[in-house]
Short mmCIF file of C-alpha atoms in Angstrom, two decimals:
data_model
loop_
_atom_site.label_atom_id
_atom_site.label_comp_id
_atom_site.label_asym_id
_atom_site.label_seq_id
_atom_site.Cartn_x
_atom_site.Cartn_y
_atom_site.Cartn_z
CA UNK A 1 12.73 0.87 40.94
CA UNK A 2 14.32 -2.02 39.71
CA UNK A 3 17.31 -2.41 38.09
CA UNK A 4 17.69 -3.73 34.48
CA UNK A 5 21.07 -4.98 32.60
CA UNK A 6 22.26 -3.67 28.93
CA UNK A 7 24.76 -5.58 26.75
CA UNK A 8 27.45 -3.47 25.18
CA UNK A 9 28.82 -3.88 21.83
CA UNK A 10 31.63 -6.40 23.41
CA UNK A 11 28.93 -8.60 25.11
CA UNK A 12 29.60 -6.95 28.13
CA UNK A 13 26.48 -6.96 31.10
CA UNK A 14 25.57 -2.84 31.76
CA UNK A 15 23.81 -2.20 34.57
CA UNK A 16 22.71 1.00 34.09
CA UNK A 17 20.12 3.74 35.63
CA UNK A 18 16.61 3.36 34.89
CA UNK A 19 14.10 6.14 34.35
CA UNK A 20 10.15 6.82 34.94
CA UNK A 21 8.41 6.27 31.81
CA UNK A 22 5.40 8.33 30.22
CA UNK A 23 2.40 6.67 29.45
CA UNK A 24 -0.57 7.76 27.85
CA UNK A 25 1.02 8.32 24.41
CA UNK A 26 2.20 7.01 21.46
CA UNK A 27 5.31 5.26 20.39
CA UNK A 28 6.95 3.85 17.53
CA UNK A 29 7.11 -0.23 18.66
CA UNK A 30 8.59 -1.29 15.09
CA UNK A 31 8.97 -0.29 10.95
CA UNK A 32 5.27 -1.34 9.55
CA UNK A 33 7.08 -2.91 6.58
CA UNK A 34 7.96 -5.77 8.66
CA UNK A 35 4.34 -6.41 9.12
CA UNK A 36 3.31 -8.64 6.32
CA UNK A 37 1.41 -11.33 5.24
CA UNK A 38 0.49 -13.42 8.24
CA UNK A 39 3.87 -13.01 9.91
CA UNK A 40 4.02 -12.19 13.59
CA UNK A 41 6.37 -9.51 14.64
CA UNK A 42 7.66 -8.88 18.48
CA UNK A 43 8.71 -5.47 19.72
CA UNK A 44 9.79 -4.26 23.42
CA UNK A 45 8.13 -1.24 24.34
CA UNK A 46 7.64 0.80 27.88
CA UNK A 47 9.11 -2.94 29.59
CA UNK A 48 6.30 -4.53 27.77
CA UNK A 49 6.30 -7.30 25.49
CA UNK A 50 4.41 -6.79 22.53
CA UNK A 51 3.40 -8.77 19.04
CA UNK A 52 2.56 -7.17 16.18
CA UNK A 53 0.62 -8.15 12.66
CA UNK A 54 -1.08 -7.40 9.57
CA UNK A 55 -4.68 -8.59 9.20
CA UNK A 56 -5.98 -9.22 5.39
CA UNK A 57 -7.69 -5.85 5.45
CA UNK A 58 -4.32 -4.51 5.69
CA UNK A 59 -4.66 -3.02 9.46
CA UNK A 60 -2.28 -3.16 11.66
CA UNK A 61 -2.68 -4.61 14.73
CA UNK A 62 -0.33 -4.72 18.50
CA UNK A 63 -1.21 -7.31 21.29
CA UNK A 64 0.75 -7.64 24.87
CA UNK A 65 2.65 -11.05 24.31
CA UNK A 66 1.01 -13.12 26.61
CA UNK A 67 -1.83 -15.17 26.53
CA UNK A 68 -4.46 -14.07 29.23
CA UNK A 69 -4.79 -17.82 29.75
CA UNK A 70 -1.67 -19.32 31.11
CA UNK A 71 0.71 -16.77 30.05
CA UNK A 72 2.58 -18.41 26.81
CA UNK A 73 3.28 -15.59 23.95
CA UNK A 74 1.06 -15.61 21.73
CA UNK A 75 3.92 -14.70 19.46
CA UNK A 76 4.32 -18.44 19.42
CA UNK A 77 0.71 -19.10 18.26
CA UNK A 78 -0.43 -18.93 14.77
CA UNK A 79 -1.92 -16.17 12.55
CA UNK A 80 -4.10 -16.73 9.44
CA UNK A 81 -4.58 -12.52 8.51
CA UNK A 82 -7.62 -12.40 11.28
CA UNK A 83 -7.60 -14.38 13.87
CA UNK A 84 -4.23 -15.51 16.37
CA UNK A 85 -4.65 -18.82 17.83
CA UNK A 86 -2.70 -19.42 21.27
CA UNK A 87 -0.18 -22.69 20.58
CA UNK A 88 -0.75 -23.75 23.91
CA UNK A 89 -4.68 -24.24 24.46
CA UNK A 90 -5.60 -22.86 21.02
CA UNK A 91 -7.65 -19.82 22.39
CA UNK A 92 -8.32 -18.07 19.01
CA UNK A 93 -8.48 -13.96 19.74
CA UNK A 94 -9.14 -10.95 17.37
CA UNK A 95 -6.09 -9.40 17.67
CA UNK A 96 -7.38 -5.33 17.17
CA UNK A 97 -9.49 -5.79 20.26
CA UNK A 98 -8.03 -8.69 21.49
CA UNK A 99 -11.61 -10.58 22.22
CA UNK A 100 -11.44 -14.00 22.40
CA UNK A 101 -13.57 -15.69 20.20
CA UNK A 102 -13.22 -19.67 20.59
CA UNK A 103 -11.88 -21.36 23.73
CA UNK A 104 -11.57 -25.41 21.98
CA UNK A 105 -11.49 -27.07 25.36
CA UNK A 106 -15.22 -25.60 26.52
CA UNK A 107 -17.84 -28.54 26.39
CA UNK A 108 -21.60 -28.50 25.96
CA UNK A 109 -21.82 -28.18 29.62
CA UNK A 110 -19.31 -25.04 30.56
CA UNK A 111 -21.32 -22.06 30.85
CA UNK A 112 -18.92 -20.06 30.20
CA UNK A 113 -18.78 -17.08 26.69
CA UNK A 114 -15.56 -17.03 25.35
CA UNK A 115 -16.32 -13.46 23.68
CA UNK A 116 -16.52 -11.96 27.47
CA UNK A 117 -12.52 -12.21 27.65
CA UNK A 118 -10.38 -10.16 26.09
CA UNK A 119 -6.62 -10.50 25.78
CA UNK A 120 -4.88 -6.82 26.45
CA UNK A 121 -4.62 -4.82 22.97
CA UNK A 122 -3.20 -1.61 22.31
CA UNK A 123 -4.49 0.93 19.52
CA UNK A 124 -2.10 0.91 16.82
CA UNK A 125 -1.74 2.90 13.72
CA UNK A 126 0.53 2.61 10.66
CA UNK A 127 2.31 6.60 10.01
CA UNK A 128 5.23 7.78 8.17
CA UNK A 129 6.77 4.15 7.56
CA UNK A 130 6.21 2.88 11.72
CA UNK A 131 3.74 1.23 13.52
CA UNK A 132 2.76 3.53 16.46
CA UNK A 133 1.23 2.22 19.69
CA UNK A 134 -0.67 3.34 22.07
CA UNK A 135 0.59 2.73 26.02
CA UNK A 136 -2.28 3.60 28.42
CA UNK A 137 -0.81 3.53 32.08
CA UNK A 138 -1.32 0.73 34.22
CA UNK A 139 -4.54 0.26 35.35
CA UNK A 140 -6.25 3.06 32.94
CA UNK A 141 -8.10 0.21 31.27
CA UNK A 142 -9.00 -0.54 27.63
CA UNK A 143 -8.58 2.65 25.13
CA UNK A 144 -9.56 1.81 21.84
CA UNK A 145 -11.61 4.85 20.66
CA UNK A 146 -9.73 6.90 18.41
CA UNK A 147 -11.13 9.93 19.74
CA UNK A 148 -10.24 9.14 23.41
CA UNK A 149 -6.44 9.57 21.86
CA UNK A 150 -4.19 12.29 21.36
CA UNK A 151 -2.95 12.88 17.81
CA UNK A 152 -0.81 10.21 16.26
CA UNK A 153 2.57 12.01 15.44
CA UNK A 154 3.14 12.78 11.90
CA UNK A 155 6.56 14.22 10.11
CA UNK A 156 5.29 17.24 7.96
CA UNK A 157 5.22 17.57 4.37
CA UNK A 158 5.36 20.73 2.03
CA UNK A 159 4.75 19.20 -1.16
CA UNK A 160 3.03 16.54 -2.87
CA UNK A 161 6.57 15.00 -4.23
CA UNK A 162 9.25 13.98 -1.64
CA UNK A 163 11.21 11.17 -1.09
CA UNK A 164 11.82 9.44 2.38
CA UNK A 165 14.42 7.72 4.74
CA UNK A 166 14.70 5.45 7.90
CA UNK A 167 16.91 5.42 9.83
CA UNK A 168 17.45 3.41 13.82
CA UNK A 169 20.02 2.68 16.67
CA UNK A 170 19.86 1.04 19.94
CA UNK A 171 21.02 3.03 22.86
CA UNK A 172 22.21 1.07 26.02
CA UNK A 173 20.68 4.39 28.44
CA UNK A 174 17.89 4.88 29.76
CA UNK A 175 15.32 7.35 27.88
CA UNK A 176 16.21 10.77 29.54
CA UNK A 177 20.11 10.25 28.23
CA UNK A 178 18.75 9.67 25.17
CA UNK A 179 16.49 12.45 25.06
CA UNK A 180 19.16 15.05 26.72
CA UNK A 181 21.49 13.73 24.20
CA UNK A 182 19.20 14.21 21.10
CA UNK A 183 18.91 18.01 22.03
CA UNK A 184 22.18 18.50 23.40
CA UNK A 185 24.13 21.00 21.12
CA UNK A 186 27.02 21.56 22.05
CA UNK A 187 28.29 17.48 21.47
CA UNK A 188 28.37 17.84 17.77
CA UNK A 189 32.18 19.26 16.79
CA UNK A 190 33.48 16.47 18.66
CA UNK A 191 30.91 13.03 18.68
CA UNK A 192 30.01 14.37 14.76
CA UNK A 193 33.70 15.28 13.49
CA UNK A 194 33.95 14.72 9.53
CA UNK A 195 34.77 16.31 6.56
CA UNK A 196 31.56 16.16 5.38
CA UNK A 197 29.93 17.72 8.90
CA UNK A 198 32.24 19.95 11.19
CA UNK A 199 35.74 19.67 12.50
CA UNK A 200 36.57 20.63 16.47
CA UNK A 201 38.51 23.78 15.05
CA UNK A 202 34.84 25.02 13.10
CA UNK A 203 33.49 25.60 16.78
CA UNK A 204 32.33 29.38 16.86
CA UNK A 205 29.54 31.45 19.35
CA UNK A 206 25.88 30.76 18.54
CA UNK A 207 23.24 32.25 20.29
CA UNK A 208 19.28 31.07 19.16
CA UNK A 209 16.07 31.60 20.65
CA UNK A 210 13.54 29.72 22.21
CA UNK A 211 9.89 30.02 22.39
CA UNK A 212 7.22 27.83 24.38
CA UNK A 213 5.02 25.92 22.89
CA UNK A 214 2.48 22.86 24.12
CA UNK A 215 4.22 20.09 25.83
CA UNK A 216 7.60 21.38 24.60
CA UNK A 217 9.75 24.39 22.99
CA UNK A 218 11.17 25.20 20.08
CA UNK A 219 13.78 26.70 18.56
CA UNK A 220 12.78 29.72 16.74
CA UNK A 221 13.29 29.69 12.67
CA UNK A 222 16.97 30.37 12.30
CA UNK A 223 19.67 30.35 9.68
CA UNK A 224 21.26 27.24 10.01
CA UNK A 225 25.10 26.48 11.38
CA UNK A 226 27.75 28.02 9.06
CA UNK A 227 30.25 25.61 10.04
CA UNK A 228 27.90 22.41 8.75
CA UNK A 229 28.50 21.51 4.95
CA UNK A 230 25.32 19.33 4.32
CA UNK A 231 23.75 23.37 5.25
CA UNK A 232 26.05 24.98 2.81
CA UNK A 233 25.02 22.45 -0.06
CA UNK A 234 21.23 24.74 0.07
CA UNK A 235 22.96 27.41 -1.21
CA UNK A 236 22.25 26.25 -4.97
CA UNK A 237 18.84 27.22 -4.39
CA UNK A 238 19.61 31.02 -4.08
CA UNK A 239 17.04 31.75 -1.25
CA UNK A 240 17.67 32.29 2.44
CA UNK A 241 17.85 28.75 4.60
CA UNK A 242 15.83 28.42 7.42
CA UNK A 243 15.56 25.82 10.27
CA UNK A 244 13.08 25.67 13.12
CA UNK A 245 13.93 22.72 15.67
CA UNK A 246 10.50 21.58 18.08
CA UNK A 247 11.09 19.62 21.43
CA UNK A 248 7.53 17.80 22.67
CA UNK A 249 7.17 15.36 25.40
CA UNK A 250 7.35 12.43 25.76
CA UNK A 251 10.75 11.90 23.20
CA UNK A 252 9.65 13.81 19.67
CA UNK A 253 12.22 16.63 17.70
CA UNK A 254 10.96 18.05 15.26
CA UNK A 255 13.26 19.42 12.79
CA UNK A 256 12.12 21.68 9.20
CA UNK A 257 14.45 23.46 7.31
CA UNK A 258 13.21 25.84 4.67
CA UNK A 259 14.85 26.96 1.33
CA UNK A 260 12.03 28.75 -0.57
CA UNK A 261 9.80 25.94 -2.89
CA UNK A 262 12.56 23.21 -0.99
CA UNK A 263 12.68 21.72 2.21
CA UNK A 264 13.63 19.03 4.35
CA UNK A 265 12.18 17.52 7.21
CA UNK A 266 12.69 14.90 10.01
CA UNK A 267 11.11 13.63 12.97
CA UNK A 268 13.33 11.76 15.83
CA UNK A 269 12.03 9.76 18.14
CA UNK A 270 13.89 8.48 21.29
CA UNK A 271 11.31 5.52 22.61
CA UNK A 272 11.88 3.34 25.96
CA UNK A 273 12.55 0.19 24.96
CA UNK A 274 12.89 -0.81 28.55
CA UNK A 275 12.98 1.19 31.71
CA UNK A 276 16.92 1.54 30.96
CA UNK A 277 17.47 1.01 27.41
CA UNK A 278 16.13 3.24 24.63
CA UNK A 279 15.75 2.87 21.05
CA UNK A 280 16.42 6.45 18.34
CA UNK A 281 14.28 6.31 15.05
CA UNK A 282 14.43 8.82 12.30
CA UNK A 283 12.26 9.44 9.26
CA UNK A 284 13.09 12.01 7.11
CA UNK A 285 11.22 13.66 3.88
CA UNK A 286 12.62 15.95 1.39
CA UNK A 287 12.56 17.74 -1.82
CA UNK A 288 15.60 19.29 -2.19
CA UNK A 289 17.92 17.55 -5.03
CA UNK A 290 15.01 15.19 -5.68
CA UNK A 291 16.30 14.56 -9.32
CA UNK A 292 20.07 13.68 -8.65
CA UNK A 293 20.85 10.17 -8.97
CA UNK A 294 21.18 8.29 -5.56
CA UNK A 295 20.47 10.89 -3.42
CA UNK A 296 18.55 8.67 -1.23
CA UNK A 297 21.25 5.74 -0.71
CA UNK A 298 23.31 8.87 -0.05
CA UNK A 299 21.54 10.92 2.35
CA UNK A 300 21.03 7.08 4.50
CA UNK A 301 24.62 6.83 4.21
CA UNK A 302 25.48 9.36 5.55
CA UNK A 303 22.62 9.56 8.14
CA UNK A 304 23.63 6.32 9.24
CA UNK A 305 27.21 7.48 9.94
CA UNK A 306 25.97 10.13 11.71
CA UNK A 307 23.44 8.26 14.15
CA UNK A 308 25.83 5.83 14.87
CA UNK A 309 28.31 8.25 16.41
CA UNK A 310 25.80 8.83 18.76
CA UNK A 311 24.92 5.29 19.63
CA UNK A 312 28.84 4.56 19.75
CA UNK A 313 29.15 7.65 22.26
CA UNK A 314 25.87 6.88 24.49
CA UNK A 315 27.48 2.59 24.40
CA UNK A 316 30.96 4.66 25.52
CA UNK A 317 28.73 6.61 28.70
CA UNK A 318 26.84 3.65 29.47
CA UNK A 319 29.87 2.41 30.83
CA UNK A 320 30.15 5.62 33.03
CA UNK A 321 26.90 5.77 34.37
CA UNK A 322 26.63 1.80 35.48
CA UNK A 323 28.51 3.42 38.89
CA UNK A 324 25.76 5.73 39.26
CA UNK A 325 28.13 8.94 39.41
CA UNK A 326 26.95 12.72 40.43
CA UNK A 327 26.03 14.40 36.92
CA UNK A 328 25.70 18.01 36.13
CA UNK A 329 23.96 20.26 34.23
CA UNK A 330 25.01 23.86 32.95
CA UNK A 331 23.95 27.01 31.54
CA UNK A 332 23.00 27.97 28.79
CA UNK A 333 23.90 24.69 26.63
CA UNK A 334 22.37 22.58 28.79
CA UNK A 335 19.16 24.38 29.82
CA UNK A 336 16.55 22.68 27.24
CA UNK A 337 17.82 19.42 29.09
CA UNK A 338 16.20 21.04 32.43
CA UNK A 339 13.16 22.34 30.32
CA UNK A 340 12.77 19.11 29.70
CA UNK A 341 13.03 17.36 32.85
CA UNK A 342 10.46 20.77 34.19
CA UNK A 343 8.19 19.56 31.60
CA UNK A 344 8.01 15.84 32.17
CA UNK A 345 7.66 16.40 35.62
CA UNK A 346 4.71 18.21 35.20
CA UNK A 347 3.03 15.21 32.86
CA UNK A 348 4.05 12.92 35.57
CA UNK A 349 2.38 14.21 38.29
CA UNK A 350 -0.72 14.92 35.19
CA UNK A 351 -0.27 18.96 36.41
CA UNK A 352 -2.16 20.67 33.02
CA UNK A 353 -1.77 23.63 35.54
CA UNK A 354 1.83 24.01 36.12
CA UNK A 355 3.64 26.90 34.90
CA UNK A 356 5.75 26.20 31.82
CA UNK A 357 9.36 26.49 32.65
CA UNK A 358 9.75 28.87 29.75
CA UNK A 359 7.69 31.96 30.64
CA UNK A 360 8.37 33.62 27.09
CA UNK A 361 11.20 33.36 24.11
CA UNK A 362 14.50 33.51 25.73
CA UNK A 363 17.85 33.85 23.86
CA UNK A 364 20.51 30.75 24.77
CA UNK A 365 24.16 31.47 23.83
CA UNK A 366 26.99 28.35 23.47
CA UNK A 367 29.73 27.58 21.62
CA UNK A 368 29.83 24.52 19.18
#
């Protein structure tokens, strides 16, 4: 496979491992509030080029970035809300199916029907704040039938007031790092040391179980770490705290955590940006505190702090892994990180047969 180059935060060229990527799903390209009007947007995804838009209906739209013409993006063509007109030769093409519907150049005597070429599109939807695309595999063809698709990924509500967050950082590793990283836990009392979070000295024994579920596991509803304030702050509530943490391929965590009528929720998202880069989104939804002042400037704050220890440890390991050294993976802290590489294996080779690597709950014991 071919080897692609990363910039670190000193402008530094990374040349760093590369991973097999999962099509046939969907992925977060880009925030959906950035679509607007009839402004084009541009998002890597899977090592493809994409452009995104709003048509006046208020769909949402994602084209690959290239003209099927002569290859210019079309990012650089013109949009007026429904159709996108190619700068170069002025092909005009409905961007949700990508047929083309004018070719400017054909004369009386060309024979041939513009609306019998189609630029490639992707099915996109607008969810939870991001527009999520759909990446077929090479060669699967055109999928534009909703119900040829799996579910489009949704964060889960409990209540018909909530208020939301966003939150995003770009990782210079490939997607697996990310994703090994995102359910790592025992990286938190030392990347994550704050006041507000846990110290290196708060690290105690934790055992939790795990359960199998479709395309994934999860970690069974627990009380939540002792030794993390934001977790202590539920206690206002007077009723037992509960969090249940979901892994499913390709790159979704699914995290709920229950206080009687309160809750909070997020969804995390570690998407290939490129075959060796990766991208971490966040939504989250809550109730709890919904009438102090600020508490949504606050909780970003903070979140932001906290994702960008990550992204400042995985820029720090990039630098590590550009020599390609022998890595290692232990028990029991480290075993949803070979789950996960059991699991994507099995997609990969499209195995609905194989035998989950999780044959029932199982009880994993660290220290963190």
């Amino acid at each position: 496979m071919a080897r692609l180059t990363t910039i670190d935060a000193a402008g530094t060229s990374i040349a760093g491992p590369t991973a097999t990527l999962i099509y046939d799903d969907w992925y977060p390209a880009l925030r959906s509030s950035q679509l607007r009007g009839k402004i084009l947007a541009t998002a890597m995804l899977l090592d493809l080029p994409l452009v995104l838009g709003r048509k006046s209906d208020g769909s949402i739209f994602a084209m690959r970035d290239s003209c099927p013409h002569r290859g210019i993006p079309l990012s650089h063509g013109w949009f007026d809300g429904n159709q996108l007109t190619c700068r170069y030769h002025g092909w005009e093409f409905e961007p949700c199916s990508g047929q083309c519907a004018t070719i400017p150049s054909l004369s009386k005597e060309d024979k041939l029907d513009p609306t019998r070429i189609y630029a490639t599109a992707y099915p996109c939807v607008e969810k939870d704040g991001y527009a999520w695309v759909y990446i077929p595999r090479p060669g699967a063809g055109r999928k534009l039938d909703p119900a040829d698709l799996p579910a489009i990924p949704e964060l889960p509500k409990f209540s018909d007031k909530y208020r939301t967050a966003h939150l995003t950082a770009d990782l210079p590793c490939n997607v697996d790092h990310g994703i090994i990283g995102l359910m790592d836990p025992a990286h938190g009392p030392f990347v994550h040391q704050a006041w507000w979070w846990r110290s290196r000295s708060s690290i105690r024994e934790k055992t939790k179980r795990f359960e199998p579920i479709p395309q994934g596991f999860r970690m069974a509803a627990h009380a939540p770490s002792g030794n993390s304030a934001p977790y202590k702050l539920l206690g206002v509530y007077g009723h037992p705290v509960e969090t249940t943490i979901d892994f499913v391929l390709p790159n979704r965590r699914y995290e709920t955590i229950r206080c009687g009528p309160k809750w909070f929720a997020s969804l995390t998202t570690v998407t290939p940006v490129t075959a060796s880069t990766c991208r971490i989104d966040v939504v989250g939804a809550w109730n709890v505190f919904y009438h102090v002042p600020f508490v949504t400037p606050i909780a970003k704050f903070f979140g932001n702090k906290f994702v960008q220890q990550d992204q400042e440890t995985m820029i720090q390991q990039a630098e590590g892994l550009k020599h390609n050294p022998s890595l290692m993976l232990i028990d029991d802290a480290d075993k949803p990180a070979k789950w996960y590489f059991a699991l994507k294996q099995a997609r990969l080779e499209n195995n609905p047969e194989a035998r989950h690597p999780l044959e029932g709950p199982v009880d994993l014991h660290w220290r963190s």
